[in-house]
Amino acid sequence: GQQVMQIPQYQHVQEGEDFTTYCNSSTTLSNIQWYKQRPGGHPVFLIQLVKSGEVKKQKRLTFQFGEAKKNSSLHITATQTTDVGTYFCAGNRYSTLTFGKGTMLLVSP
Amino acid sequence: DAGVIQSPRHEVTEMGQEVTLRCKPISGHNSLFWYRQTMMRGLELLIYFNNNVPIDDSGMPEDRFSAKMPNASFSTLKIQPSEPRDSAVYFCASSLLAGVSHNEQFFGPGTRLTVL
């Protein structure tokens, strides 16, 4: 079956440092979604990428979709304590959406 | 719209008891998902309905778990009998399936289940 791998599992940064999480699928995807889950909360949709090589930005967050539509990344510039949480990617293929295990981000002030 | 509604928010029960979790998806959404989240296993898809029909239940752990969606506005996930290893947060999510691609999923607040 379809597998979506995310690395790293966990990252601890100082406030102001950058952060990147990577997502890799075993199969070509029709699109990929990213979600953020705050501690004690539920996953909340951030963005969806559809086109090969697509890059989208949301303030300090930059999302990329690979040319082969099998990998994606989320980069946060100058992290803030409000960025704390777990970031999940979810790969969409045919009518199946598969979540990665997530990357837990901890930001120290 | 109130979003996805789940009840109860917290459930503490004893091993062997039946547990029923409830979900009301967002009106107009045609897909509903049940997930289980634990520290060890992360976010696992248990079952997925489209237009009230179960499409993929390969994630349902075993026969003790069952899910129903009698209409477009209500779904239940039942565990009978419950075991301590079922302790987890159970999320319900809904989305609109357009063609073969899912749009964003809206998650409910989750039910934190503790089985003693």
GROMACS .gro file of C-alpha atoms in nm:
model
  225
    1GLY     CA    1   0.000   0.000   0.000
    2GLN     CA    2   0.089   0.364  -0.018
    3GLN     CA    3   0.341   0.481   0.241
    4VAL     CA    4   0.428   0.835   0.342
    5MET     CA    5   0.745   0.885   0.543
    6GLN     CA    6   0.833   1.201   0.732
    7ILE     CA    7   1.165   1.308   0.877
    8PRO     CA    8   1.276   1.407   1.126
    9GLN     CA    9   1.042   1.264   1.387
   10TYR     CA   10   1.134   1.538   1.628
   11GLN     CA   11   1.327   1.863   1.626
   12HIS     CA   12   1.412   2.108   1.901
   13VAL     CA   13   1.527   2.455   1.791
   14GLN     CA   14   1.600   2.790   1.950
   15GLU     CA   15   1.361   3.068   1.866
   16GLY     CA   16   1.482   3.243   1.553
   17GLU     CA   17   1.636   2.933   1.397
   18ASP     CA   18   1.497   2.778   1.081
   19PHE     CA   19   1.319   2.445   1.064
   20THR     CA   20   1.250   2.200   0.781
   21THR     CA   21   1.048   1.879   0.769
   22TYR     CA   22   1.054   1.640   0.474
   23CYS     CA   23   0.789   1.410   0.340
   24ASN     CA   24   0.845   1.120   0.098
   25SER     CA   25   0.588   0.900  -0.067
   26SER     CA   26   0.641   0.551  -0.205
   27THR     CA   27   0.410   0.638  -0.495
   28THR     CA   28   0.337   0.938  -0.715
   29LEU     CA   29   0.076   1.161  -0.559
   30SER     CA   30  -0.206   1.364  -0.711
   31ASN     CA   31  -0.155   1.625  -0.443
   32ILE     CA   32  -0.017   1.667  -0.094
   33GLN     CA   33  -0.160   1.840   0.209
   34TRP     CA   34   0.006   1.975   0.522
   35TYR     CA   35  -0.150   1.997   0.867
   36LYS     CA   36  -0.042   2.137   1.201
   37GLN     CA   37  -0.146   1.998   1.537
   38ARG     CA   38  -0.084   2.205   1.846
   39PRO     CA   39  -0.021   2.019   2.173
   40GLY     CA   40  -0.354   1.892   2.302
   41GLY     CA   41  -0.531   1.999   1.986
   42HIS     CA   42  -0.645   1.848   1.661
   43PRO     CA   43  -0.482   1.859   1.316
   44VAL     CA   44  -0.560   2.177   1.126
   45PHE     CA   45  -0.519   2.211   0.751
   46LEU     CA   46  -0.243   2.443   0.636
   47ILE     CA   47  -0.215   2.405   0.260
   48GLN     CA   48  -0.251   2.180  -0.042
   49LEU     CA   49   0.002   2.148  -0.323
   50VAL     CA   50  -0.108   2.008  -0.657
   51LYS     CA   51   0.137   2.089  -0.933
   52SER     CA   52   0.477   1.938  -0.993
   53GLY     CA   53   0.748   2.167  -0.856
   54GLU     CA   54   0.493   2.394  -0.689
   55VAL     CA   55   0.611   2.634  -0.420
   56LYS     CA   56   0.372   2.817  -0.191
   57LYS     CA   57   0.437   3.057   0.092
   58GLN     CA   58   0.238   3.151   0.399
   59LYS     CA   59   0.425   3.424   0.584
   60ARG     CA   60   0.730   3.246   0.731
   61LEU     CA   61   0.624   2.903   0.599
   62THR     CA   62   0.738   2.776   0.258
   63PHE     CA   63   0.593   2.459   0.110
   64GLN     CA   64   0.740   2.273  -0.185
   65PHE     CA   65   0.616   1.983  -0.396
   66GLY     CA   66   0.880   1.782  -0.578
   67GLU     CA   67   0.906   1.758  -0.954
   68ALA     CA   68   0.818   1.389  -0.945
   69LYS     CA   69   0.526   1.456  -0.708
   70LYS     CA   70   0.664   1.204  -0.461
   71ASN     CA   71   0.818   1.435  -0.205
   72SER     CA   72   0.747   1.760  -0.029
   73SER     CA   73   0.895   1.987   0.232
   74LEU     CA   74   0.785   2.250   0.479
   75HIS     CA   75   1.036   2.515   0.580
   76ILE     CA   76   0.980   2.764   0.860
   77THR     CA   77   1.204   3.070   0.865
   78ALA     CA   78   1.294   3.226   1.199
   79THR     CA   79   1.082   3.003   1.419
   80GLN     CA   80   0.867   3.148   1.694
   81THR     CA   81   0.728   2.981   2.005
   82THR     CA   82   0.387   2.985   1.839
   83ASP     CA   83   0.521   2.740   1.579
   84VAL     CA   84   0.535   2.462   1.839
   85GLY     CA   85   0.337   2.156   1.737
   86THR     CA   86   0.343   1.852   1.515
   87TYR     CA   87   0.344   1.900   1.140
   88PHE     CA   88   0.190   1.627   0.925
   89CYS     CA   89   0.197   1.577   0.553
   90ALA     CA   90  -0.080   1.376   0.387
   91GLY     CA   91  -0.044   1.231   0.040
   92ASN     CA   92  -0.349   1.208  -0.184
   93ARG     CA   93  -0.356   0.929  -0.440
   94TYR     CA   94  -0.676   0.818  -0.613
   95SER     CA   95  -0.926   0.858  -0.332
   96THR     CA   96  -0.683   0.761  -0.058
   97LEU     CA   97  -0.527   1.015   0.177
   98THR     CA   98  -0.231   0.880   0.374
   99PHE     CA   99  -0.081   1.073   0.664
  100GLY     CA  100   0.284   1.068   0.759
  101LYS     CA  101   0.383   1.013   1.122
  102GLY     CA  102   0.451   1.382   1.165
  103THR     CA  103   0.743   1.594   1.283
  104MET     CA  104   0.717   1.733   1.633
  105LEU     CA  105   0.869   2.081   1.661
  106LEU     CA  106   0.972   2.227   1.994
  107VAL     CA  107   1.088   2.590   2.004
  108SER     CA  108   1.276   2.725   2.304
  109PRO     CA  109   1.263   3.100   2.373
  110ASP     CA  110  -2.093   2.610   1.077
  111ALA     CA  111  -1.992   2.452   1.409
  112GLY     CA  112  -1.732   2.231   1.246
  113VAL     CA  113  -1.700   1.860   1.310
  114ILE     CA  114  -1.863   1.768   1.639
  115GLN     CA  115  -1.751   1.473   1.846
  116SER     CA  116  -1.886   1.332   2.168
  117PRO     CA  117  -1.795   1.258   2.432
  118ARG     CA  118  -1.476   1.463   2.463
  119HIS     CA  119  -1.344   1.236   2.734
  120GLU     CA  120  -1.435   0.879   2.820
  121VAL     CA  121  -1.299   0.667   3.101
  122THR     CA  122  -1.419   0.311   3.114
  123GLU     CA  123  -1.321  -0.026   3.246
  124MET     CA  124  -1.183  -0.310   3.044
  125GLY     CA  125  -1.459  -0.519   2.891
  126GLN     CA  126  -1.711  -0.236   2.866
  127GLU     CA  127  -1.863  -0.118   2.541
  128VAL     CA  128  -1.761   0.226   2.421
  129THR     CA  129  -1.943   0.431   2.158
  130LEU     CA  130  -1.791   0.741   2.006
  131ARG     CA  131  -2.005   0.979   1.803
  132CYS     CA  132  -1.938   1.219   1.521
  133LYS     CA  133  -2.136   1.479   1.330
  134PRO     CA  134  -1.953   1.586   1.013
  135ILE     CA  135  -1.972   1.924   0.849
  136SER     CA  136  -2.292   1.965   0.650
  137GLY     CA  137  -2.234   1.906   0.280
  138HIS     CA  138  -1.922   1.696   0.322
  139ASN     CA  139  -1.943   1.355   0.161
  140SER     CA  140  -1.644   1.183   0.320
  141LEU     CA  141  -1.592   1.091   0.683
  142PHE     CA  142  -1.283   0.948   0.847
  143TRP     CA  143  -1.211   0.792   1.185
  144TYR     CA  144  -0.853   0.814   1.314
  145ARG     CA  145  -0.678   0.691   1.624
  146GLN     CA  146  -0.377   0.877   1.762
  147THR     CA  147  -0.123   0.748   2.012
  148MET     CA  148   0.232   0.851   2.090
  149MET     CA  149   0.366   0.517   1.972
  150ARG     CA  150   0.174   0.476   1.647
  151GLY     CA  151   0.094   0.832   1.550
  152LEU     CA  152  -0.221   0.913   1.353
  153GLU     CA  153  -0.378   0.597   1.213
  154LEU     CA  154  -0.671   0.584   0.973
  155LEU     CA  155  -0.927   0.335   1.102
  156ILE     CA  156  -1.205   0.366   0.847
  157TYR     CA  157  -1.323   0.596   0.572
  158PHE     CA  158  -1.679   0.648   0.445
  159ASN     CA  159  -1.786   0.812   0.123
  160ASN     CA  160  -2.153   0.898   0.080
  161ASN     CA  161  -2.224   0.695   0.397
  162VAL     CA  162  -2.067   0.380   0.251
  163PRO     CA  163  -1.754   0.231   0.409
  164ILE     CA  164  -1.481   0.247   0.145
  165ASP     CA  165  -1.169   0.144   0.334
  166ASP     CA  166  -1.179  -0.030   0.671
  167SER     CA  167  -0.838  -0.191   0.647
  168GLY     CA  168  -0.721   0.014   0.944
  169MET     CA  169  -0.980  -0.125   1.183
  170PRO     CA  170  -0.768  -0.317   1.435
  171GLU     CA  171  -0.992  -0.616   1.490
  172ASP     CA  172  -1.347  -0.736   1.520
  173ARG     CA  173  -1.391  -0.552   1.847
  174PHE     CA  174  -1.409  -0.230   1.645
  175SER     CA  175  -1.706  -0.142   1.430
  176ALA     CA  176  -1.820   0.180   1.263
  177LYS     CA  177  -2.147   0.288   1.111
  178MET     CA  178  -2.275   0.585   0.920
  179PRO     CA  179  -2.655   0.557   0.906
  180ASN     CA  180  -2.694   0.897   0.740
  181ALA     CA  181  -2.490   1.188   0.609
  182SER     CA  182  -2.491   1.370   0.941
  183PHE     CA  183  -2.395   1.103   1.191
  184SER     CA  184  -2.139   0.831   1.246
  185THR     CA  185  -2.042   0.607   1.535
  186LEU     CA  186  -1.732   0.411   1.624
  187LYS     CA  187  -1.794   0.129   1.868
  188ILE     CA  188  -1.546  -0.078   2.064
  189GLN     CA  189  -1.681  -0.392   2.227
  190PRO     CA  190  -1.527  -0.516   2.448
  191SER     CA  191  -1.276  -0.241   2.520
  192GLU     CA  192  -0.918  -0.316   2.629
  193PRO     CA  193  -0.651  -0.097   2.791
  194ARG     CA  194  -0.453  -0.091   2.465
  195ASP     CA  195  -0.745   0.091   2.302
  196SER     CA  196  -0.662   0.399   2.510
  197ALA     CA  197  -0.596   0.680   2.264
  198VAL     CA  198  -0.740   0.996   2.116
  199TYR     CA  199  -0.997   0.919   1.848
  200PHE     CA  200  -1.052   1.184   1.583
  201CYS     CA  201  -1.331   1.213   1.334
  202ALA     CA  202  -1.271   1.421   1.023
  203SER     CA  203  -1.482   1.514   0.722
  204SER     CA  204  -1.404   1.643   0.377
  205LEU     CA  205  -1.548   1.688   0.032
  206LEU     CA  206  -1.431   1.430  -0.217
  207ALA     CA  207  -1.419   1.598  -0.557
  208GLY     CA  208  -1.357   1.345  -0.830
  209VAL     CA  209  -1.081   1.123  -0.695
  210SER     CA  210  -0.907   1.385  -0.484
  211HIS     CA  211  -0.985   1.480  -0.128
  212ASN     CA  212  -1.004   1.842  -0.035
  213GLU     CA  213  -0.885   1.952   0.307
  214GLN     CA  214  -0.998   1.746   0.601
  215PHE     CA  215  -1.166   1.916   0.893
  216PHE     CA  216  -1.095   1.740   1.219
  217GLY     CA  217  -1.315   1.730   1.523
  218PRO     CA  218  -1.173   1.802   1.869
  219GLY     CA  219  -1.128   1.432   1.938
  220THR     CA  220  -1.240   1.192   2.208
  221ARG     CA  221  -0.978   1.099   2.465
  222LEU     CA  222  -1.049   0.739   2.562
  223THR     CA  223  -0.896   0.578   2.869
  224VAL     CA  224  -0.963   0.211   2.931
  225LEU     CA  225  -0.864   0.099   3.281
   0.00000   0.00000   0.00000
